[in-house]
PDB file of C-alpha atoms and ligand atoms in Angstrom:
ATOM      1  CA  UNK A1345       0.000   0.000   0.000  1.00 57.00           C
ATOM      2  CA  UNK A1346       1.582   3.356  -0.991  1.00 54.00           C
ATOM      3  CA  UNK A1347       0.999   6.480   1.733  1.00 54.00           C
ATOM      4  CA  UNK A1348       2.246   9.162  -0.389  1.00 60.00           C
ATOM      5  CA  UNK A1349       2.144  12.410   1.560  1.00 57.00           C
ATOM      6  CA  UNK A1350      -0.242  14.893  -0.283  1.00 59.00           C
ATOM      7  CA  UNK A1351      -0.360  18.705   0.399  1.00 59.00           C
ATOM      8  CA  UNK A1352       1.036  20.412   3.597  1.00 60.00           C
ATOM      9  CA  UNK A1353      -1.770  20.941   5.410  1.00 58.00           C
ATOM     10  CA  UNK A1354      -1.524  24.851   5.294  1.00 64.00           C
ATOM     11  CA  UNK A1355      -1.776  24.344   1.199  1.00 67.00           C
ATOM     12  CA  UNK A1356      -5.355  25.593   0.131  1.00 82.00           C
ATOM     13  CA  UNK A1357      -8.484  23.232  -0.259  1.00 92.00           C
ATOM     14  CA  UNK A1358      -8.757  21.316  -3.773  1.00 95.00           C
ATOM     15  CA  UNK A1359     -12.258  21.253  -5.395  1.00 97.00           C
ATOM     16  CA  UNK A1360     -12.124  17.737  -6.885  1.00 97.00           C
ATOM     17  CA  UNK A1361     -15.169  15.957  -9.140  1.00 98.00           C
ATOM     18  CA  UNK A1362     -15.392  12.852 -10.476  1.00 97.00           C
ATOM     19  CA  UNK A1363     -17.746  11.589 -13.131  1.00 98.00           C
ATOM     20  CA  UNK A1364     -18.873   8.423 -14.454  1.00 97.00           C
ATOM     21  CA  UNK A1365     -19.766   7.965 -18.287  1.00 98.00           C
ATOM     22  CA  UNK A1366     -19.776   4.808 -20.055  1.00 98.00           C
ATOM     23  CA  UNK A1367     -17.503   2.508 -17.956  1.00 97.00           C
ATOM     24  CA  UNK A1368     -18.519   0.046 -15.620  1.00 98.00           C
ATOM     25  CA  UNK A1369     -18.028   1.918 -12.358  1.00 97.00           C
ATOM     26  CA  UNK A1370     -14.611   0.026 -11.665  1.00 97.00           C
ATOM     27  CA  UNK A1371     -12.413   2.727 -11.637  1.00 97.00           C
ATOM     28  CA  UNK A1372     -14.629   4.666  -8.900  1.00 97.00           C
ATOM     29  CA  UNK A1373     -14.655   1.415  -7.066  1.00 97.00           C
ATOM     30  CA  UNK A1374     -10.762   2.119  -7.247  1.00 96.00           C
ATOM     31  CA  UNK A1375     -10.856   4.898  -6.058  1.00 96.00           C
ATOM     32  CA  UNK A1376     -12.862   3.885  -3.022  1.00 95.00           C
ATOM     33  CA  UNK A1377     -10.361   1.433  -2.648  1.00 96.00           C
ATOM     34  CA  UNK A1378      -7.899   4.065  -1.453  1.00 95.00           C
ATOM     35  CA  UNK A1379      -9.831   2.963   2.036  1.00 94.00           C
ATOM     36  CA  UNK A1380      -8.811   5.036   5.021  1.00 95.00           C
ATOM     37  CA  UNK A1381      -6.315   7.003   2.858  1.00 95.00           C
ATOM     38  CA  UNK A1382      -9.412   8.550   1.610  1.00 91.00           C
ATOM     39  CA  UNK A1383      -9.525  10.181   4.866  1.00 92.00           C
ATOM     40  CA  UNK A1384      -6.031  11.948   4.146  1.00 91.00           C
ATOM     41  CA  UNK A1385      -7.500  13.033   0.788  1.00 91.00           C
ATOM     42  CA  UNK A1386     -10.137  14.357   2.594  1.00 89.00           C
ATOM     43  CA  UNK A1387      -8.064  16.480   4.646  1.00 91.00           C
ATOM     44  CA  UNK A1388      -7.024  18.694   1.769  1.00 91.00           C
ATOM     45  CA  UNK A1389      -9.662  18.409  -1.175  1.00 94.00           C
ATOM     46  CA  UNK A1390     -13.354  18.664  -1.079  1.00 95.00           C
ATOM     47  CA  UNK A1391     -15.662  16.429  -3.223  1.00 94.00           C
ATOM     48  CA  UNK A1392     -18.086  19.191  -5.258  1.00 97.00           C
ATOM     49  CA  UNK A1393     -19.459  16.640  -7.862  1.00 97.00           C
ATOM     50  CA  UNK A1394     -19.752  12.986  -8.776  1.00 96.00           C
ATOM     51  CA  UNK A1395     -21.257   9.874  -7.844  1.00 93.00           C
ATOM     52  CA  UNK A1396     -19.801   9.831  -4.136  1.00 90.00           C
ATOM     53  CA  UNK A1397     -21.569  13.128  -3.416  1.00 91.00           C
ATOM     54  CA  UNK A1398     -25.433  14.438  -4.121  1.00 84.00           C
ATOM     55  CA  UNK A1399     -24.276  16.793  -6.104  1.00 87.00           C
ATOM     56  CA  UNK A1400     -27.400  17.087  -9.081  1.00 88.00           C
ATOM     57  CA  UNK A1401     -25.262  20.179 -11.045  1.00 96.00           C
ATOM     58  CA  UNK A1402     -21.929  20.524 -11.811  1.00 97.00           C
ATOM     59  CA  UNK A1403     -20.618  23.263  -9.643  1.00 97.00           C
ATOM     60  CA  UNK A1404     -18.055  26.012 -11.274  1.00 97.00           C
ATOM     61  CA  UNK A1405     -14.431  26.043 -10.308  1.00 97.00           C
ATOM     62  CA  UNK A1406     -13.147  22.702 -10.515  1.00 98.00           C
ATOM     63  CA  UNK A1407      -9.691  22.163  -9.873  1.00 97.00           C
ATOM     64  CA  UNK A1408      -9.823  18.276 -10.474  1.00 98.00           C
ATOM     65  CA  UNK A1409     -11.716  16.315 -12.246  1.00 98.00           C
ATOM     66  CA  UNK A1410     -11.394  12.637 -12.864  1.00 98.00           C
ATOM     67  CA  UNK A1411     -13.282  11.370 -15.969  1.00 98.00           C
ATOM     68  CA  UNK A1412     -13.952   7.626 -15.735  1.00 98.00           C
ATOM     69  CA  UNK A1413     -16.047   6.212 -19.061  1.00 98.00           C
ATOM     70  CA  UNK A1414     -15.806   6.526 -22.817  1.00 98.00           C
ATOM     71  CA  UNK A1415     -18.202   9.432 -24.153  1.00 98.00           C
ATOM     72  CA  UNK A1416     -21.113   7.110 -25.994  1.00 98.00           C
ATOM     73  CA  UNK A1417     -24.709   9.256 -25.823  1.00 97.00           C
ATOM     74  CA  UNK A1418     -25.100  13.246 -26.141  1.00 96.00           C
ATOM     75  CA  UNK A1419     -26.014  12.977 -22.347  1.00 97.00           C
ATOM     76  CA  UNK A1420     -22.405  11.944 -21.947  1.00 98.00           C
ATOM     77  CA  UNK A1421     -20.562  14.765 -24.636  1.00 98.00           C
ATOM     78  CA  UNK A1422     -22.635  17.942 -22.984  1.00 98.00           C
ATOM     79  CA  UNK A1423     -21.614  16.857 -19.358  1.00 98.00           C
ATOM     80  CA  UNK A1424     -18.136  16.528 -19.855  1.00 98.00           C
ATOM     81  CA  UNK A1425     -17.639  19.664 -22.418  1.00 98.00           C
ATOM     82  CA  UNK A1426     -19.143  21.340 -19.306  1.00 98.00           C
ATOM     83  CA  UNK A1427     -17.028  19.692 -16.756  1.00 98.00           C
ATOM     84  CA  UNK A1428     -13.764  20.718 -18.667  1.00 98.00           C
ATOM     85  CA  UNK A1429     -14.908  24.170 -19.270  1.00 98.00           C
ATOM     86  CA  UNK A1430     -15.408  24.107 -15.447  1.00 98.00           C
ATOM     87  CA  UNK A1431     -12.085  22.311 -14.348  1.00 98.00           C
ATOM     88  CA  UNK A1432      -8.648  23.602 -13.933  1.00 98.00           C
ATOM     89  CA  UNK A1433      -6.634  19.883 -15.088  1.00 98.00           C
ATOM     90  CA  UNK A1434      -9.240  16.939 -16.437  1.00 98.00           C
ATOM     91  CA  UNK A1435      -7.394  13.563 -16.084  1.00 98.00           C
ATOM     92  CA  UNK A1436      -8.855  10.417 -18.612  1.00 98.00           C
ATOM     93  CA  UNK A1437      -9.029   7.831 -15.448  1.00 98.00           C
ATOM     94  CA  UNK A1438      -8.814   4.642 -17.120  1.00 97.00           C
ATOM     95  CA  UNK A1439      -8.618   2.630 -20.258  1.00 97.00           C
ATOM     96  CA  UNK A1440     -12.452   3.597 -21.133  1.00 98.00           C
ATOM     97  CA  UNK A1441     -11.850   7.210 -20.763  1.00 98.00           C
ATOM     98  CA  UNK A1442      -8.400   6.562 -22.236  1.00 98.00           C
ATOM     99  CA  UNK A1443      -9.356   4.777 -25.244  1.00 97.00           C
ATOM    100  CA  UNK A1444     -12.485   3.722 -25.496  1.00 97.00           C
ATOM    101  CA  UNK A1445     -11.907   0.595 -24.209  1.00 96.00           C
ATOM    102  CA  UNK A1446     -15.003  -2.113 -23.954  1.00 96.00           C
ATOM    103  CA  UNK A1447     -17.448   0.221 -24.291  1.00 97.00           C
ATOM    104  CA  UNK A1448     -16.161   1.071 -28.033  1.00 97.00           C
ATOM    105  CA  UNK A1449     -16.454  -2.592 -29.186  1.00 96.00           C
ATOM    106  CA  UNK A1450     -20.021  -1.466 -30.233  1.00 96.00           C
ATOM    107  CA  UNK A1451     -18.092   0.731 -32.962  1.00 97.00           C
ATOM    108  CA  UNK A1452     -17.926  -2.463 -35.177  1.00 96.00           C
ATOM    109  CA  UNK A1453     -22.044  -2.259 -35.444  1.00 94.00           C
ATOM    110  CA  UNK A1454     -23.918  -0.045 -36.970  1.00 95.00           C
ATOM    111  CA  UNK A1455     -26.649   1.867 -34.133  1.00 93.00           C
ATOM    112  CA  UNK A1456     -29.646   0.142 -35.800  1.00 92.00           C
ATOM    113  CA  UNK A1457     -28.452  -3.545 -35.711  1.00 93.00           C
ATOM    114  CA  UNK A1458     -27.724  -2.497 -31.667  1.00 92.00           C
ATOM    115  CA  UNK A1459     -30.935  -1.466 -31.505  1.00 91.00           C
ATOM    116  CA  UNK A1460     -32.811  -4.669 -32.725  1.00 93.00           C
ATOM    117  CA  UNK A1461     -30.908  -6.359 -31.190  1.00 92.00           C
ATOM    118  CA  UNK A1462     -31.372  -4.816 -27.415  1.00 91.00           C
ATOM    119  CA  UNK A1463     -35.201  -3.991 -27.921  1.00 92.00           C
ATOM    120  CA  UNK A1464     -36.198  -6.227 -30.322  1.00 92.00           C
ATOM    121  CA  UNK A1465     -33.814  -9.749 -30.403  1.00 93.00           C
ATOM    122  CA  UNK A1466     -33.324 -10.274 -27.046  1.00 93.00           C
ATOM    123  CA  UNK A1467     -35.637  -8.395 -25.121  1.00 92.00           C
ATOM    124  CA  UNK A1468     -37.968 -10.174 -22.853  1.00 91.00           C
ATOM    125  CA  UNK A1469     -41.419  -8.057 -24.519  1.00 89.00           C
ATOM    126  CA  UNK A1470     -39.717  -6.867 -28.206  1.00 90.00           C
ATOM    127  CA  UNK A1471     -40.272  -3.168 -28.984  1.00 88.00           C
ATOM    128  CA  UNK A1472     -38.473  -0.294 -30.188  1.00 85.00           C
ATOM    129  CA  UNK A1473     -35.855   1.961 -28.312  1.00 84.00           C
ATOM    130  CA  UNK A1474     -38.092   4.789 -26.516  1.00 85.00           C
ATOM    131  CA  UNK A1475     -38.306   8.087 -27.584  1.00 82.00           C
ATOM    132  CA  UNK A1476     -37.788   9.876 -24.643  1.00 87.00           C
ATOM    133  CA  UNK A1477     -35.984   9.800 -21.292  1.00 87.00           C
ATOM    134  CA  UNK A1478     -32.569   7.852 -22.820  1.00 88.00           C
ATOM    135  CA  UNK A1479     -29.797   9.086 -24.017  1.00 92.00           C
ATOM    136  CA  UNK A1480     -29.239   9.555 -27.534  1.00 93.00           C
ATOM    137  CA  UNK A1481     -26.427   7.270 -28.301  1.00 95.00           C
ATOM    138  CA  UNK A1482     -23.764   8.607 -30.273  1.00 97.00           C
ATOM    139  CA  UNK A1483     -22.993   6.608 -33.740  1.00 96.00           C
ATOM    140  CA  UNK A1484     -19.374   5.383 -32.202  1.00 97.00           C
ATOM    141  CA  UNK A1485     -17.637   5.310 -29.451  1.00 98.00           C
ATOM    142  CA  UNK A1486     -15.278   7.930 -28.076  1.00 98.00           C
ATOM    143  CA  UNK A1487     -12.597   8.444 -25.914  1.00 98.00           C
ATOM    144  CA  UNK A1488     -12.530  11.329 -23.730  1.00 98.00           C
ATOM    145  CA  UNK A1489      -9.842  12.609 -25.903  1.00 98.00           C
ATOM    146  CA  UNK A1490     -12.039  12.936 -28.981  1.00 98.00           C
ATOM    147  CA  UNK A1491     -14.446  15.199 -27.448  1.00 98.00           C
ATOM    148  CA  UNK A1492     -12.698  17.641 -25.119  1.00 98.00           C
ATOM    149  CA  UNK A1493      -8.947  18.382 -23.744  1.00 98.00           C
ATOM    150  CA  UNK A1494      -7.406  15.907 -21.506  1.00 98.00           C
ATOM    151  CA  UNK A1495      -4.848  16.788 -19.044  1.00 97.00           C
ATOM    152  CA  UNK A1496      -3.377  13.989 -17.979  1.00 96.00           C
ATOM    153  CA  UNK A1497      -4.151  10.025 -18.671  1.00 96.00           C
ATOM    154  CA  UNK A1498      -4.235   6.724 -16.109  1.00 96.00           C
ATOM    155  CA  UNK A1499      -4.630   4.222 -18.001  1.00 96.00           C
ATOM    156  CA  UNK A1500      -5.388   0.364 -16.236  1.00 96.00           C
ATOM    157  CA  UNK A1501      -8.712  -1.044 -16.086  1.00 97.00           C
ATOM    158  CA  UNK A1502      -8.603  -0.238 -13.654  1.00 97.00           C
ATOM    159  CA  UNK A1503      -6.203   1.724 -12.680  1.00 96.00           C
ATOM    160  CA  UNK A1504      -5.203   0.677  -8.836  1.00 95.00           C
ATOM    161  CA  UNK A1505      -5.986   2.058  -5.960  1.00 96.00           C
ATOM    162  CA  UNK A1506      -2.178   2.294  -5.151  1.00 96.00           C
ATOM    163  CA  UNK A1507      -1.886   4.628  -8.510  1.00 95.00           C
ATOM    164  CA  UNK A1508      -5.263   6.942  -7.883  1.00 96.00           C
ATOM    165  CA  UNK A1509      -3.705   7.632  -4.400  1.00 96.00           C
ATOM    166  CA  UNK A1510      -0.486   8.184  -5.780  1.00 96.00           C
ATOM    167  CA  UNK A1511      -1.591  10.485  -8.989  1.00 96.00           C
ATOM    168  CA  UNK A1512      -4.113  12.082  -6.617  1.00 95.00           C
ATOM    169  CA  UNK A1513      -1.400  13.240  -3.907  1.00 94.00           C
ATOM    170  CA  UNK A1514       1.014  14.319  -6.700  1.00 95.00           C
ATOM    171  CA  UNK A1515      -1.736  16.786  -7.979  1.00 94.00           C
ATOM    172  CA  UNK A1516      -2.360  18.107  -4.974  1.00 92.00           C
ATOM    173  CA  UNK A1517       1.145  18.795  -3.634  1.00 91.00           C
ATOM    174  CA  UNK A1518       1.679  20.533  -7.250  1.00 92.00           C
ATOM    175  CA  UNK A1519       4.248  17.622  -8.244  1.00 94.00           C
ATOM    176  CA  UNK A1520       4.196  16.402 -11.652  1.00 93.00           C
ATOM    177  CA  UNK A1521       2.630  13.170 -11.372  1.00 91.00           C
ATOM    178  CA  UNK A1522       4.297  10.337 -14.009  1.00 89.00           C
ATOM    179  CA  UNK A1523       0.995   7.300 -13.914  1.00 86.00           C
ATOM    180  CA  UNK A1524       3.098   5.652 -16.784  1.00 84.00           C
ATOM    181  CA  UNK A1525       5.381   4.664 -14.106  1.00 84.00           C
ATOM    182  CA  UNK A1526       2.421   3.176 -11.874  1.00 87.00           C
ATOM    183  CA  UNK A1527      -0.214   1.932 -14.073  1.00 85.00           C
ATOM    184  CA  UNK A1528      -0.302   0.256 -18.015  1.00 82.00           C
ATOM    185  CA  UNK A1529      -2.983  -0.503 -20.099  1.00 83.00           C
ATOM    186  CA  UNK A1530      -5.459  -3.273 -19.322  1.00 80.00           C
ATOM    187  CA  UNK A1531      -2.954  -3.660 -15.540  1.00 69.00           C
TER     188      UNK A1531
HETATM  189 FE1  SF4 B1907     -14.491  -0.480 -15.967  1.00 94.89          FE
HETATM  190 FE2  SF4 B1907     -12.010  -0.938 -16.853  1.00 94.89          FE
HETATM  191 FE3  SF4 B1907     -13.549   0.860 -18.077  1.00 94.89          FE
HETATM  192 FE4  SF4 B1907     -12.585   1.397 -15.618  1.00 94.89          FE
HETATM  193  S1  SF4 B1907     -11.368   1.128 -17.481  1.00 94.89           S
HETATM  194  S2  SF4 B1907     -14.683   1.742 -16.348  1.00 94.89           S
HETATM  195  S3  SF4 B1907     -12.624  -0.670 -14.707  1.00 94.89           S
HETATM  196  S4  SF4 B1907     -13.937  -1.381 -17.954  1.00 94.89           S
END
């Protein structure tokens, strides 16, 4: 277990949001497996957004924010264009965000064979996709990179707790954080 010291405590408070787009929620389970080291994290960075907080709007001045997901509906595009224009350094956490990763194996099909097949094929009562209250899917795939600026990128799928902590306490003692050294794809 690495216990990288982050920011001297005097150092001021970093606004830090996290956001999940089309990933499987392992890299937040990463993070939460930080543990009690969340507790030092805590000490010198407030969570203003994400799915560990009820936040329902993305607040302005971001400092942090850690993107885990590829970008696959226009739900997904408008909240992170907003969430960069908001954030001081954006950081691609993971191999979705990264890449694309499993969620951009659809990118072989075209959206209308997807469709049958989820609402028509295989679906318990066959229908058609509803019209309202889903996400418009985009036709492919994208990662992060595609759609807005990316500071910095973690790859792993996840990436391990060991690294987030790491990366995280780099950031926030203004050091230059190096993941490649930590994490590789698919680790
Ligand atoms: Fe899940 Fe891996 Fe994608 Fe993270 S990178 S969201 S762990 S599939």
């Amino acid at each position: 277990m690495t216990n990288a010291a982050p920011a001297p405590a005097s150092a001021p408070r970093t606004r830090l949001a996290t956001v999940w787009l089309d990933g499987c929620s392992g890299c937040h389970m990463s993070l939460l497996d930080i543990d009690e080291r969340i507790l030092e994290l805590a000490r010198h960075c407030d969570f203003v957004y994400g799915p560990l907080v009820d936040s329902k709007l993305v607040p302005e001045n971001i400092d942090v924010t850690l993107v885990e997901g590829a970008v696959s509906s226009d739900h997904d595009w408008h909240l992170v264009s907003e969430l960069r224009k908001k954030s001081k350094l954006l950081i691609a956490l993971g191999d979705c965000a990264v890449t694309g990763n499993v969620p951009s194996m659809r990118n072989v099909m075209p959206l209308s064979s997807i469709y049958r097949k989820v609402y028509r094929d295989t679906a318990a009562i066959p229908g058609e996709c509803p019209k309202d209250g889903v996400p418009k899917l985009l036709k492919t795939v994208l990662p992060v990179n595609q759609v807005v600026s990316v500071d910095l990128y973690l790859p792993g799928c996840p990436p391990s707790a060991d690294t987030l902590f790491q990366v995280l306490s780099d950031v926030l003692a203004s050091r230059e954080p190096n993941p490649l050294l930590l994490t590789r794809f698919g680790a």
